[in-house]
mmCIF file with all atom_site columns, C-alpha atoms and ligand atoms in Angstrom:
data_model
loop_
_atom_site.group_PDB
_atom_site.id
_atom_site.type_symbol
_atom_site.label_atom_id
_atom_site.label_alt_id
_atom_site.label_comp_id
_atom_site.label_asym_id
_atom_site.label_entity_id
_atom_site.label_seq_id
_atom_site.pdbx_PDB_ins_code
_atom_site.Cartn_x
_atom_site.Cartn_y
_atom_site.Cartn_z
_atom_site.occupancy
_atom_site.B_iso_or_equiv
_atom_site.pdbx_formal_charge
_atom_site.auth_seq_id
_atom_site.auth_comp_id
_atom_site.auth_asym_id
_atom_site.auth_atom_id
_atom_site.pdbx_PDB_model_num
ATOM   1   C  CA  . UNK D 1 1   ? -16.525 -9.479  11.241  1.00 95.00 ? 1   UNK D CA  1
ATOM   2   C  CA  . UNK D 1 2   ? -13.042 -8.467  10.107  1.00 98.00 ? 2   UNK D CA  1
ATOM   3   C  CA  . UNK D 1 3   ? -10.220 -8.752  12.176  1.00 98.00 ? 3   UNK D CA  1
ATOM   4   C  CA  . UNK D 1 4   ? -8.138  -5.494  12.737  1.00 98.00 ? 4   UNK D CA  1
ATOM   5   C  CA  . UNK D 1 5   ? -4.407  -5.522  14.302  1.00 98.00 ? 5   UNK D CA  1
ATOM   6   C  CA  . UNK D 1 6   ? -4.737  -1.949  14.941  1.00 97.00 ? 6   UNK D CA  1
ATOM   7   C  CA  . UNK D 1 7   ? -6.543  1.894   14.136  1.00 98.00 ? 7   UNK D CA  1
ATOM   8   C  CA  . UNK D 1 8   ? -4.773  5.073   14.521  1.00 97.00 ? 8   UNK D CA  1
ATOM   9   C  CA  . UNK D 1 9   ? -4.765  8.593   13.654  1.00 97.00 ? 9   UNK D CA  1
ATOM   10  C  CA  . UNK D 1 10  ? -0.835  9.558   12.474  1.00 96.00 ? 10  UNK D CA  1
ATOM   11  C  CA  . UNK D 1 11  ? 0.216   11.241  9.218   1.00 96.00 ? 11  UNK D CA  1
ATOM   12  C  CA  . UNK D 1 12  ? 0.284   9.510   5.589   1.00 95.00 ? 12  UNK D CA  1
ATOM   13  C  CA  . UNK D 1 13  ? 4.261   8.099   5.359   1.00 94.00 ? 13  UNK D CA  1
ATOM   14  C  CA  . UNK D 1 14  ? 3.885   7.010   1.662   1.00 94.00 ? 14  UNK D CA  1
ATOM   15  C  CA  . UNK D 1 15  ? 2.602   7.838   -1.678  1.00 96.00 ? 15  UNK D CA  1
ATOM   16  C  CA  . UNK D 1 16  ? 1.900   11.054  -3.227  1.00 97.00 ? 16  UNK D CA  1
ATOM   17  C  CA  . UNK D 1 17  ? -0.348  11.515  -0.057  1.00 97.00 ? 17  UNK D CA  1
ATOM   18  C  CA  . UNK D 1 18  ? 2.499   11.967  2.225   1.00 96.00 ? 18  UNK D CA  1
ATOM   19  C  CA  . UNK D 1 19  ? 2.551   14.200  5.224   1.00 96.00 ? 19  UNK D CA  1
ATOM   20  C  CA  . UNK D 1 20  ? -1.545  14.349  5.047   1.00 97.00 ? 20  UNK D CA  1
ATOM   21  C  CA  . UNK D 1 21  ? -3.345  13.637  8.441   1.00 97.00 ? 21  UNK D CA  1
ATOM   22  C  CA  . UNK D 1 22  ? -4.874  9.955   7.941   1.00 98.00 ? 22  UNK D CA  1
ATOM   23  C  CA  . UNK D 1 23  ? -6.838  7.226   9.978   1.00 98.00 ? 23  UNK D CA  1
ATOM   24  C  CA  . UNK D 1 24  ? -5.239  4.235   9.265   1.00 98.00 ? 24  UNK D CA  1
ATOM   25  C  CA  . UNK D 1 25  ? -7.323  0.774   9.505   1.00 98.00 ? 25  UNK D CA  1
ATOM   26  C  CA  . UNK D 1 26  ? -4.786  -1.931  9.401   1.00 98.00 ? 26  UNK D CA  1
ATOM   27  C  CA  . UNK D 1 27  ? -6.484  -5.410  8.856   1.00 98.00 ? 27  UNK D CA  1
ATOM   28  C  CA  . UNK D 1 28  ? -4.853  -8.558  10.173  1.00 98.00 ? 28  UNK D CA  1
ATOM   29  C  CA  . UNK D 1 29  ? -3.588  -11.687 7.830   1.00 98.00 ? 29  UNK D CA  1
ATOM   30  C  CA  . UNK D 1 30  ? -1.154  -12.236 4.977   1.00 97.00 ? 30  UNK D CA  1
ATOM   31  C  CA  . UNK D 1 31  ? -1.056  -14.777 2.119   1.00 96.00 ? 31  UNK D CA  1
ATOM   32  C  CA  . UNK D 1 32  ? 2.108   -13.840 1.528   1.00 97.00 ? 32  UNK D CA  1
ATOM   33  C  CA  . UNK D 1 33  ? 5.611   -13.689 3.505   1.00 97.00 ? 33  UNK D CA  1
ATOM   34  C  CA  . UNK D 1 34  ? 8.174   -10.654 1.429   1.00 97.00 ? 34  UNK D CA  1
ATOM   35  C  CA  . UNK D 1 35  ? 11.400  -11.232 3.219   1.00 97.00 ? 35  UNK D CA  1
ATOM   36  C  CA  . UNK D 1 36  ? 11.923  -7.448  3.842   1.00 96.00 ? 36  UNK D CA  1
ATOM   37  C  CA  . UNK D 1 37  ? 7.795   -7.148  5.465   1.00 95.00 ? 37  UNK D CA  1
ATOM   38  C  CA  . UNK D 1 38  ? 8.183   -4.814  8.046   1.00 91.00 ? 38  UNK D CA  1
ATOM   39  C  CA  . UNK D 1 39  ? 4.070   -5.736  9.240   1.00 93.00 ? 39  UNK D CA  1
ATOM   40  C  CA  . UNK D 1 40  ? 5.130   -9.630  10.266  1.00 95.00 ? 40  UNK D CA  1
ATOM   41  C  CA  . UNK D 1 41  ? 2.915   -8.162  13.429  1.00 96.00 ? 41  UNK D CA  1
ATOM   42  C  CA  . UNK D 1 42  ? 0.027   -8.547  11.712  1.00 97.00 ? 42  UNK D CA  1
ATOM   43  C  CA  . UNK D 1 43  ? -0.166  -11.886 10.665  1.00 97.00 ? 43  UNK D CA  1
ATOM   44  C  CA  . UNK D 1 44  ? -1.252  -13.439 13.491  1.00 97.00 ? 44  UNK D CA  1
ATOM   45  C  CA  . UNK D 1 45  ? -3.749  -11.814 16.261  1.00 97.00 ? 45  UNK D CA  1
ATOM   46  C  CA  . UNK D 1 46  ? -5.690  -9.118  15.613  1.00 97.00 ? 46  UNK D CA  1
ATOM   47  C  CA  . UNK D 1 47  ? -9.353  -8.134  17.362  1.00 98.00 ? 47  UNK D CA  1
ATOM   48  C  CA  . UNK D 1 48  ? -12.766 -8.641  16.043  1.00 98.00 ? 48  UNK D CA  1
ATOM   49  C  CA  . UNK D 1 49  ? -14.803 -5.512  15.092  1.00 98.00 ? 49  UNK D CA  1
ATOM   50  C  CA  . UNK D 1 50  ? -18.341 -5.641  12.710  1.00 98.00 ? 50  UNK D CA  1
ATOM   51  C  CA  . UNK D 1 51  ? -17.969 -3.037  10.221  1.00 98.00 ? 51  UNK D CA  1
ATOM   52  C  CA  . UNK D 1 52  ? -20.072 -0.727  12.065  1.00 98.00 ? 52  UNK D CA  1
ATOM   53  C  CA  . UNK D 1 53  ? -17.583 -0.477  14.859  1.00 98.00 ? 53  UNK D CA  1
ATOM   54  C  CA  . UNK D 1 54  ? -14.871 0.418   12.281  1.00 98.00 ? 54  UNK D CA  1
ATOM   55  C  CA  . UNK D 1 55  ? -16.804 3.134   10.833  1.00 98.00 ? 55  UNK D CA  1
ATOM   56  C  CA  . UNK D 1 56  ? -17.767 4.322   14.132  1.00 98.00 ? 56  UNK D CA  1
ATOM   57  C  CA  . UNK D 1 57  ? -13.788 4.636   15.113  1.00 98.00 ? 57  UNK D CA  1
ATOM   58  C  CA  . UNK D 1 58  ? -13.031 6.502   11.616  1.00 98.00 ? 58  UNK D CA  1
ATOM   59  C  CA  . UNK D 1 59  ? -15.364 8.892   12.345  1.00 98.00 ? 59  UNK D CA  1
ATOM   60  C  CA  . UNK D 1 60  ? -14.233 9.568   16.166  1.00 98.00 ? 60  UNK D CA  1
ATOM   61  C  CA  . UNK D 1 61  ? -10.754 9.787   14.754  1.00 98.00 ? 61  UNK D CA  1
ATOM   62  C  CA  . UNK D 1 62  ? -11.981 12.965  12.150  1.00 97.00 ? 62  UNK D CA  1
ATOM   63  C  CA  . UNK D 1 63  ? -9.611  12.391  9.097   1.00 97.00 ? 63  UNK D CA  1
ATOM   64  C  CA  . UNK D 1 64  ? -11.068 12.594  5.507   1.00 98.00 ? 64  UNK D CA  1
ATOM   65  C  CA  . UNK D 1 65  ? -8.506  10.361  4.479   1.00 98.00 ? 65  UNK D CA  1
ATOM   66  C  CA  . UNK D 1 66  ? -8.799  6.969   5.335   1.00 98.00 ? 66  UNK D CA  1
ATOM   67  C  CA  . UNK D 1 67  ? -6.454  4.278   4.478   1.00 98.00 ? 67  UNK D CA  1
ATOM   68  C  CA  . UNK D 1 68  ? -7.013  0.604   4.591   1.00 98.00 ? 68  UNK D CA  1
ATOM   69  C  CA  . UNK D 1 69  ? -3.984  -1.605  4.807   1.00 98.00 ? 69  UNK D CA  1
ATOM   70  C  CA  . UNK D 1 70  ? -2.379  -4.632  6.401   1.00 96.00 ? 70  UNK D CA  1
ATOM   71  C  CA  . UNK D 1 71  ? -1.157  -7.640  6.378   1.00 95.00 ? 71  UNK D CA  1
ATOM   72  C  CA  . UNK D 1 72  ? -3.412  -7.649  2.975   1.00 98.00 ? 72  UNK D CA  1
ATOM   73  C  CA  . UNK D 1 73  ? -6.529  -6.236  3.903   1.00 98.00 ? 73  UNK D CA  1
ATOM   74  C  CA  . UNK D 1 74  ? -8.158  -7.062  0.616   1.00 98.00 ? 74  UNK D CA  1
ATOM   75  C  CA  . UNK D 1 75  ? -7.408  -10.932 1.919   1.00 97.00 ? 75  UNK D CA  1
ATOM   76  C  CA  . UNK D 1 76  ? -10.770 -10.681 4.281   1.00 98.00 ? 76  UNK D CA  1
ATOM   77  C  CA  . UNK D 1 77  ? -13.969 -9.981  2.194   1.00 97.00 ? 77  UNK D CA  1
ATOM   78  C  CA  . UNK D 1 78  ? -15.802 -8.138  4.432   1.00 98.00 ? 78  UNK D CA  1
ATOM   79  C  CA  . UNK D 1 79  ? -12.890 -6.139  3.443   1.00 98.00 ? 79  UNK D CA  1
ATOM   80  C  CA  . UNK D 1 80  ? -14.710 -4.708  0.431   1.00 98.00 ? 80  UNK D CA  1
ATOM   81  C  CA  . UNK D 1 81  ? -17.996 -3.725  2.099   1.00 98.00 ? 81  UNK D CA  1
ATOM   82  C  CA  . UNK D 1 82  ? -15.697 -1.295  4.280   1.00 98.00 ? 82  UNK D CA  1
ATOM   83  C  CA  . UNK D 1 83  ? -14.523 0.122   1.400   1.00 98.00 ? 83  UNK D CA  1
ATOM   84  C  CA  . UNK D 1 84  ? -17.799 0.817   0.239   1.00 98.00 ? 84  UNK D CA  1
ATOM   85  C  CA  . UNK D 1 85  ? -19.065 2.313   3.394   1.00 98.00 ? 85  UNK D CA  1
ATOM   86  C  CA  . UNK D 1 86  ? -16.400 4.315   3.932   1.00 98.00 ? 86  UNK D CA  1
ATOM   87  C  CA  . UNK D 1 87  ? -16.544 5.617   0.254   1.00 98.00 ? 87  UNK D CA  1
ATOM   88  C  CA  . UNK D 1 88  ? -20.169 5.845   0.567   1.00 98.00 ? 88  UNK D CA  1
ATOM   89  C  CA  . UNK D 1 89  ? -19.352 8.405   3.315   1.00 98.00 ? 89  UNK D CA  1
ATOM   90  C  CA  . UNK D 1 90  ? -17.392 10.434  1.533   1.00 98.00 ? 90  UNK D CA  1
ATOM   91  C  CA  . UNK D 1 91  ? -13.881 9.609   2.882   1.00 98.00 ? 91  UNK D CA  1
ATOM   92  C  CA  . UNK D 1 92  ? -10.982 9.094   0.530   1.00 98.00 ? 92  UNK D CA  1
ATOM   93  C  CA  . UNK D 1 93  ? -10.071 5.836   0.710   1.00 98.00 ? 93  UNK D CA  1
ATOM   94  C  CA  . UNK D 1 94  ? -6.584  4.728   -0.266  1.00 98.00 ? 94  UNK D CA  1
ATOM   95  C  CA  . UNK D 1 95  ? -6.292  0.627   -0.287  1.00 98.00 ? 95  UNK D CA  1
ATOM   96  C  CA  . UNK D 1 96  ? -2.436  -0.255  0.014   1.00 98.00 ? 96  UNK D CA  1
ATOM   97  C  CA  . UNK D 1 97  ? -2.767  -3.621  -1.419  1.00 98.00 ? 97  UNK D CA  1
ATOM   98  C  CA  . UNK D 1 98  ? 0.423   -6.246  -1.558  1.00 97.00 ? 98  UNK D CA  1
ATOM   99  C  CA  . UNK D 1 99  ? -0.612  -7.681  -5.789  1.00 95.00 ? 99  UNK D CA  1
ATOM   100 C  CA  . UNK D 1 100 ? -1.488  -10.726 -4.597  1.00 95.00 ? 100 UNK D CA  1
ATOM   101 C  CA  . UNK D 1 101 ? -5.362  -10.587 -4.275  1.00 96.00 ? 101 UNK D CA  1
ATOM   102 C  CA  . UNK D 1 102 ? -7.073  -9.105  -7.413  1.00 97.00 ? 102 UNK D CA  1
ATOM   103 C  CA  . UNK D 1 103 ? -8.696  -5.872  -6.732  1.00 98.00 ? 103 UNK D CA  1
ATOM   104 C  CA  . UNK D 1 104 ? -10.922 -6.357  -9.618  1.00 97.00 ? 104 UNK D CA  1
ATOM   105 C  CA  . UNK D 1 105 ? -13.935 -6.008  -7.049  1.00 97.00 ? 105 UNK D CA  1
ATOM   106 C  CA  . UNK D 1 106 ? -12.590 -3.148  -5.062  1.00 98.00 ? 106 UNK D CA  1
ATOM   107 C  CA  . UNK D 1 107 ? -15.218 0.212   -4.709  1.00 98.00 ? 107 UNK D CA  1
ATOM   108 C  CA  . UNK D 1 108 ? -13.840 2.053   -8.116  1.00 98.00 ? 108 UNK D CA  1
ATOM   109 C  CA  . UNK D 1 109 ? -13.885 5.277   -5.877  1.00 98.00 ? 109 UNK D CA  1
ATOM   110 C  CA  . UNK D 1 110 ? -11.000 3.853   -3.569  1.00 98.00 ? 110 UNK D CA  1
ATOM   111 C  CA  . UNK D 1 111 ? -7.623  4.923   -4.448  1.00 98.00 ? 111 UNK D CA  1
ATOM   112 C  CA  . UNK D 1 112 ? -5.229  1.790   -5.154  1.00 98.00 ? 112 UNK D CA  1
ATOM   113 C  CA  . UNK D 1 113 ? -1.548  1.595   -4.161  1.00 98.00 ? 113 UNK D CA  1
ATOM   114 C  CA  . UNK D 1 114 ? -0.716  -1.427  -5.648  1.00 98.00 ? 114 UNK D CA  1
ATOM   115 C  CA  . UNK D 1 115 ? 2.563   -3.255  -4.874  1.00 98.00 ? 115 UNK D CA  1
ATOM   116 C  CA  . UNK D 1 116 ? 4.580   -4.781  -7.401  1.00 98.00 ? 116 UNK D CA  1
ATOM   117 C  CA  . UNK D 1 117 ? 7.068   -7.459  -5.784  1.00 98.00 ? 117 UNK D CA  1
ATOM   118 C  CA  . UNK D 1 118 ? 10.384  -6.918  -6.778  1.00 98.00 ? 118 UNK D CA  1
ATOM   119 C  CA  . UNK D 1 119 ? 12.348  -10.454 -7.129  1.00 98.00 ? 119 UNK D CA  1
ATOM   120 C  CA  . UNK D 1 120 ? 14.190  -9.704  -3.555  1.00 98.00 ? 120 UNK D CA  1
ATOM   121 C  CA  . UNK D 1 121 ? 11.028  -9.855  -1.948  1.00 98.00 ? 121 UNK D CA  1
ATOM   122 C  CA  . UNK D 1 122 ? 10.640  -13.535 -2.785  1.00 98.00 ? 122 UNK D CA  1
ATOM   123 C  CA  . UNK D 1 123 ? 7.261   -13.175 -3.669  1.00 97.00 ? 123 UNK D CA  1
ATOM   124 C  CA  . UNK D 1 124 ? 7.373   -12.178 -7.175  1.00 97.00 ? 124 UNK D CA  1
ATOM   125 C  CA  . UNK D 1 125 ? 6.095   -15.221 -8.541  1.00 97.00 ? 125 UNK D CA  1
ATOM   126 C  CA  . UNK D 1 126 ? 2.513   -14.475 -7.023  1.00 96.00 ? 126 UNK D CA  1
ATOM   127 C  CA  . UNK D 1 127 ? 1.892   -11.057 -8.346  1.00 97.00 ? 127 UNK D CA  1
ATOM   128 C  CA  . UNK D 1 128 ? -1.675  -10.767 -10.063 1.00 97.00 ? 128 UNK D CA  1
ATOM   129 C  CA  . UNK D 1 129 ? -0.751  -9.086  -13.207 1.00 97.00 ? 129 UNK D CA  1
ATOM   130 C  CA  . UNK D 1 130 ? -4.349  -7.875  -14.017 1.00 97.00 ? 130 UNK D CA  1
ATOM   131 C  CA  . UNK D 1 131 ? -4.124  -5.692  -11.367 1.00 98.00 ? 131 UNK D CA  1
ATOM   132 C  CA  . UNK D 1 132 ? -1.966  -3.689  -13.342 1.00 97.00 ? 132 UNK D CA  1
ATOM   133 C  CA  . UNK D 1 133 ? -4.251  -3.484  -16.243 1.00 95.00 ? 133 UNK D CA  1
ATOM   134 C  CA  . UNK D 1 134 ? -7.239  -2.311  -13.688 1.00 96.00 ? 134 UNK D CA  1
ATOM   135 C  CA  . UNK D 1 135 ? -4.757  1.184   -12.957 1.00 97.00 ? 135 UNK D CA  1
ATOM   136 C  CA  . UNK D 1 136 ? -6.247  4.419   -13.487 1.00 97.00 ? 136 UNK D CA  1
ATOM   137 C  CA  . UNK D 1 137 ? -4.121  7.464   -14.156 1.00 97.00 ? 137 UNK D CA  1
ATOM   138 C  CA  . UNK D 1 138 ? -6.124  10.144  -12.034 1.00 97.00 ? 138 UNK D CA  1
ATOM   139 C  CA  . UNK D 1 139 ? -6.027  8.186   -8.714  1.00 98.00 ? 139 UNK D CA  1
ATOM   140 C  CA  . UNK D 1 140 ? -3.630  4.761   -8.702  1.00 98.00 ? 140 UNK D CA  1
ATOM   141 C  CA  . UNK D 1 141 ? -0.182  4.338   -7.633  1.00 98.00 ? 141 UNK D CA  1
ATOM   142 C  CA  . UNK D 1 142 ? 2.174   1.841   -8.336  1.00 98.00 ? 142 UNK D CA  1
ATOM   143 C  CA  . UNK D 1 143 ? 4.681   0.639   -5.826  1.00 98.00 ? 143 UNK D CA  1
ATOM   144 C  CA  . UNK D 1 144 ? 8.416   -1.322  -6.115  1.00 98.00 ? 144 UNK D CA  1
ATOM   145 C  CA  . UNK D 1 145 ? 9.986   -1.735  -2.963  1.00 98.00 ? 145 UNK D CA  1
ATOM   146 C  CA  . UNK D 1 146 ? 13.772  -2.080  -3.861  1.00 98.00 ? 146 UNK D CA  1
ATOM   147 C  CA  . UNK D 1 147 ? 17.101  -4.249  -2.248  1.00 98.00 ? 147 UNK D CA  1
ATOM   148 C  CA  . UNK D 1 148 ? 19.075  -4.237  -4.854  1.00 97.00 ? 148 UNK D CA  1
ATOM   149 C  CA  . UNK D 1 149 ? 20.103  -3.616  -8.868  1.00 98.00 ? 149 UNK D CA  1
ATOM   150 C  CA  . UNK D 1 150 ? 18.336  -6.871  -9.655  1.00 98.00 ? 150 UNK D CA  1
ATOM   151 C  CA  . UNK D 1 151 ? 14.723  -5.468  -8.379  1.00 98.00 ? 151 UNK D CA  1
ATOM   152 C  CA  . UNK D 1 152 ? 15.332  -2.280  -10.100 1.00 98.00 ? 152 UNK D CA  1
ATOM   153 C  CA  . UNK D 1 153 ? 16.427  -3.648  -13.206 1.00 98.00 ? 153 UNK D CA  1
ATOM   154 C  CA  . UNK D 1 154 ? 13.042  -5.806  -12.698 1.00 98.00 ? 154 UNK D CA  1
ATOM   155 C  CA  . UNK D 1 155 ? 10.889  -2.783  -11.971 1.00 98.00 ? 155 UNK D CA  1
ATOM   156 C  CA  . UNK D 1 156 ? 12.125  -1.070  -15.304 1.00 98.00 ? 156 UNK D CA  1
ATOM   157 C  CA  . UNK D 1 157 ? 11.277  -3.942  -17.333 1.00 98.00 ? 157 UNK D CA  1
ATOM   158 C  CA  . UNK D 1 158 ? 7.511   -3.914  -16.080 1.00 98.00 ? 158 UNK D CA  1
ATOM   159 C  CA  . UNK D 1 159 ? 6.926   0.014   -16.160 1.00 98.00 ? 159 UNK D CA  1
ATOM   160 C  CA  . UNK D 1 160 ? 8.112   -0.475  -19.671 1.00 98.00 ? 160 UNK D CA  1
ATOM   161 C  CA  . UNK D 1 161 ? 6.027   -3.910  -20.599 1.00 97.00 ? 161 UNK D CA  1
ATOM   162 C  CA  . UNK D 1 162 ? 2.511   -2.394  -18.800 1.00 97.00 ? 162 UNK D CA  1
ATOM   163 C  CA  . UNK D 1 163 ? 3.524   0.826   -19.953 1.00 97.00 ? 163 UNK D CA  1
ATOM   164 C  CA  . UNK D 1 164 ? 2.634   2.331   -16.068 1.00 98.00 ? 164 UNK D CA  1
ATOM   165 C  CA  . UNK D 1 165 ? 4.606   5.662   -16.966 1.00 97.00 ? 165 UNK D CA  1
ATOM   166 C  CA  . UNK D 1 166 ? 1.086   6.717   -18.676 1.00 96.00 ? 166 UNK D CA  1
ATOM   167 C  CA  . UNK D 1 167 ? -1.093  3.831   -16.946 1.00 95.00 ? 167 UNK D CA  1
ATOM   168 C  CA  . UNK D 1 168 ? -0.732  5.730   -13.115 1.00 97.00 ? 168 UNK D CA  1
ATOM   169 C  CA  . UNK D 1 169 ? -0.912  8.407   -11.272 1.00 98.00 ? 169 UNK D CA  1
ATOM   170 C  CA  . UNK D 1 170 ? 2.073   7.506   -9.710  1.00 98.00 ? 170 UNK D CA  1
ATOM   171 C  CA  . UNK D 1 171 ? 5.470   4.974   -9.501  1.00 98.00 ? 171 UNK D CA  1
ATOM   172 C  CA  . UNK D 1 172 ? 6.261   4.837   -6.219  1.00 98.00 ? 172 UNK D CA  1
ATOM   173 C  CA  . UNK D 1 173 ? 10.252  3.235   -5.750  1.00 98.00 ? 173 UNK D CA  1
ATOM   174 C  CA  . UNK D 1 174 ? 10.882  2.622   -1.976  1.00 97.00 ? 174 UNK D CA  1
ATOM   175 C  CA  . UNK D 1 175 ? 13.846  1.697   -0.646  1.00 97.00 ? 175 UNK D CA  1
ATOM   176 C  CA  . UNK D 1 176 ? 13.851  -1.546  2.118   1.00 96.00 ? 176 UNK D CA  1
ATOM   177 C  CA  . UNK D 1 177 ? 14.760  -0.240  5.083   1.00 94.00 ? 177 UNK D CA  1
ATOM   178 C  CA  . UNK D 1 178 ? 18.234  -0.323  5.937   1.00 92.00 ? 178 UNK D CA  1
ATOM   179 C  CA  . UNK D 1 179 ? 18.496  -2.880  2.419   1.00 94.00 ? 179 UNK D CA  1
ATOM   180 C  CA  . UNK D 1 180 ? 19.763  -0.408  0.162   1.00 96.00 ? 180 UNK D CA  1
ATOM   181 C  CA  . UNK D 1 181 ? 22.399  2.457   -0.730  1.00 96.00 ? 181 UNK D CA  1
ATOM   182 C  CA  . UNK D 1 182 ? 19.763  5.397   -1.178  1.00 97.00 ? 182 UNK D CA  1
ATOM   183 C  CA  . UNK D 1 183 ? 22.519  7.673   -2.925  1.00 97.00 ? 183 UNK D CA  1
ATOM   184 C  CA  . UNK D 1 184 ? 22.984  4.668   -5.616  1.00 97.00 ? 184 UNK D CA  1
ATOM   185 C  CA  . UNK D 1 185 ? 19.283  4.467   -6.052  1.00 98.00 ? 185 UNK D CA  1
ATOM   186 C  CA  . UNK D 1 186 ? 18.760  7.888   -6.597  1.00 98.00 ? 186 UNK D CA  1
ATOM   187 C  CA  . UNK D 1 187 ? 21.569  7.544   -9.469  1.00 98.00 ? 187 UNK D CA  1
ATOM   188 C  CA  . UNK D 1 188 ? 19.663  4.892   -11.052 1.00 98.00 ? 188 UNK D CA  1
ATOM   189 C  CA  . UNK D 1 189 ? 16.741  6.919   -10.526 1.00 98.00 ? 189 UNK D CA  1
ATOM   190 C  CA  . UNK D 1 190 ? 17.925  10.320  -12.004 1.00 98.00 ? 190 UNK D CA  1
ATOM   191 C  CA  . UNK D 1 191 ? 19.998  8.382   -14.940 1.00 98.00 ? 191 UNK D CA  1
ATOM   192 C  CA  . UNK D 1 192 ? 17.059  6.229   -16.174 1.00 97.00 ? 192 UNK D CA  1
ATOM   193 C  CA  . UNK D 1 193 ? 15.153  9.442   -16.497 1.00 96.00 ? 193 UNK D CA  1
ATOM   194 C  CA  . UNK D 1 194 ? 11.458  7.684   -16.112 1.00 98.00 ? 194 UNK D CA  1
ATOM   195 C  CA  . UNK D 1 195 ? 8.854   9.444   -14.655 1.00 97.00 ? 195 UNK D CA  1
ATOM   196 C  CA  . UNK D 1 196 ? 9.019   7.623   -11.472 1.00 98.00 ? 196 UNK D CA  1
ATOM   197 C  CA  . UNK D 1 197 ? 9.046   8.760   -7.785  1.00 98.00 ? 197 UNK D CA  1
ATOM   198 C  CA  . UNK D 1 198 ? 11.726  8.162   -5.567  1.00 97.00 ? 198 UNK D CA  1
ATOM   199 C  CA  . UNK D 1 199 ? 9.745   7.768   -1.983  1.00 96.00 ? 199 UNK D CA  1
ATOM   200 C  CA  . UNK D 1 200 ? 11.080  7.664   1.784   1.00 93.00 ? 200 UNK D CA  1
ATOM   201 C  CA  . UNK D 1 201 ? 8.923   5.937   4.654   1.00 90.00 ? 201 UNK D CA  1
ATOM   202 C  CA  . UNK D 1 202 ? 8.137   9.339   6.100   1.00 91.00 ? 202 UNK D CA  1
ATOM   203 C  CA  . UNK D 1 203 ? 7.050   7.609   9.261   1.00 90.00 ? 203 UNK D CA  1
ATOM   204 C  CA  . UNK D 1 204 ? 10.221  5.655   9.597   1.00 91.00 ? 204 UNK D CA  1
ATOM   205 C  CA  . UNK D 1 205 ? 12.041  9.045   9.922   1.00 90.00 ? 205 UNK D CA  1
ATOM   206 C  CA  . UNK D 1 206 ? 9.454   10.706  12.546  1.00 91.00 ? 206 UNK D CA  1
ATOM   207 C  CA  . UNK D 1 207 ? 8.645   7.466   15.173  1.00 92.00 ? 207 UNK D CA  1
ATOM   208 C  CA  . UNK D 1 208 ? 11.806  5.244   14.304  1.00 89.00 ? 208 UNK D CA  1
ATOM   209 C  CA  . UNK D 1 209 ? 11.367  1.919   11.705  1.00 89.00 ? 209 UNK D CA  1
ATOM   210 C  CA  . UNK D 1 210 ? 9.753   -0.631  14.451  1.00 85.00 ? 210 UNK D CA  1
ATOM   211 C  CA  . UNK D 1 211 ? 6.898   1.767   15.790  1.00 84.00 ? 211 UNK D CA  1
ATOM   212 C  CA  . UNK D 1 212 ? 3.743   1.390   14.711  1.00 83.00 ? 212 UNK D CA  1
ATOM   213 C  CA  . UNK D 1 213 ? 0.355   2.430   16.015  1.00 81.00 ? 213 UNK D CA  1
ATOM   214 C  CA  . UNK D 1 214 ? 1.256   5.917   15.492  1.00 79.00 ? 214 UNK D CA  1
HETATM 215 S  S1  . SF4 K 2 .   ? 2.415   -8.332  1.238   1.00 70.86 ? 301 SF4 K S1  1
HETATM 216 FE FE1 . SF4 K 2 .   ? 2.877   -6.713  2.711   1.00 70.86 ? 301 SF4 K FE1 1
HETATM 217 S  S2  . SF4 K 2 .   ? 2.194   -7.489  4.712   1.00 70.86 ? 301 SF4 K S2  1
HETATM 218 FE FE2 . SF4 K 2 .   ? 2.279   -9.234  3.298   1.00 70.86 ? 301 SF4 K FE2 1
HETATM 219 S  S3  . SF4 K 2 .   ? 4.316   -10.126 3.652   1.00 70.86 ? 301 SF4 K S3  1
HETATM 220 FE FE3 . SF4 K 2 .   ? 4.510   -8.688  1.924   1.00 70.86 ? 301 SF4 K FE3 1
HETATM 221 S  S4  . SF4 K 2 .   ? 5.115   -6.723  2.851   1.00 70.86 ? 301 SF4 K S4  1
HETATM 222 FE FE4 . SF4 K 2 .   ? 4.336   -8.040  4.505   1.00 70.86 ? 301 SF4 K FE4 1
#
């Protein structure tokens, strides 16, 4: 069984997918505890569904794009068998995973969005560095969610040591909510001149920053 906090249709908010028409399966449960999580709903709660029921609702819902996400949703195994369902039926899966769990067994046709935690976040002692060496450049995206000079200054340092400018399809910097000047980051941003993405929660801006479901 896996146990599900909640399964919508909305629009993709993040990535280089954003502002595509996704079904979004968001799996209950959290090792971990970033101080700027905006998902504390999910760590507690949730609703059992077998795997077959969560297929079933994907394919009532009608997207192609499917994204699993939490709370960590690679934290439940069965987890991993709906990846390879859902792959097995064609969908594109994206997996937004937090860094913690390794995604060494993850279907390799899933699409990874892999958070790196920034030191702000308080969790950057438990990041699973081989994750980063399991990046592929035609489909994986990196992610640094930023407070404050300290966690870009810390993202910089591990583009350069994993070398994730030509490791990814993607570096994803996302500013906390409400945490961070966005005109200063997009100065650090343009000045650094990496090949990084500067990334708004799309969603945020559409339903307000404490919806969800939609
Ligand atoms: S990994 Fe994600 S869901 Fe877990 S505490 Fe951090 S931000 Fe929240």
């Amino acid at each position: 069984m896996l146990r599900v906090t909640e399964m919508f249709r909305s629009i993709q908010g993040e990535s280089t997918h954003a502002g595509r028409p996704c079904t979004f399966v968001r799996l209950t449960g959290c090792p971990m505890r970033c101080t700027w999580c905006d998902s504390e709903y999910t760590f507690t709660g949730g609703e059992h569904f077998t795997t077959d029921q969560v297929m079933q609702k994907v394919r009532d819902f009608g997207c192609r794009l499917v994204e699993v996400t939490g709370g960590e949703p690679l934290a439940q195994r069965e987890a991993f068998d709906l990846i390879r369902r859902l792959c097995d039926e064609d969908y594109e899966v994206l997996i937004e995973t937090g860094g913690y769990v390794s995604t060494a067994e993850v279907d390799p046709r899933a699409k990874i969005i892999l958070d790196v935690k920034c030191p702000a976040s308080g969790e950057a002692e438990r990041n699973d560095w081989t994750n980063l060496s399991r990046l592929r450049t035609d489909r994986d995206e990196v992610k640094f969610v930023m407070v404050d000079r300290a966690d870009w200054d810390f993202a910089k340092k591990v583009i350069a040591e994993y070398d994730l400018e030509h490791r990814t399809k993607a570096i994803l910097i996302s500013p906390a909510w409400g945490q961070i000047d966005l005109q200063g980051l997009a100065n650090w941003i343009a000045a650094s001149g990496l090949q990084v993405r500067m990334q708004l929660q799309l969603h945020k801006y559409i339903w307000g920053p404490d919806v969800h479901g939609v």
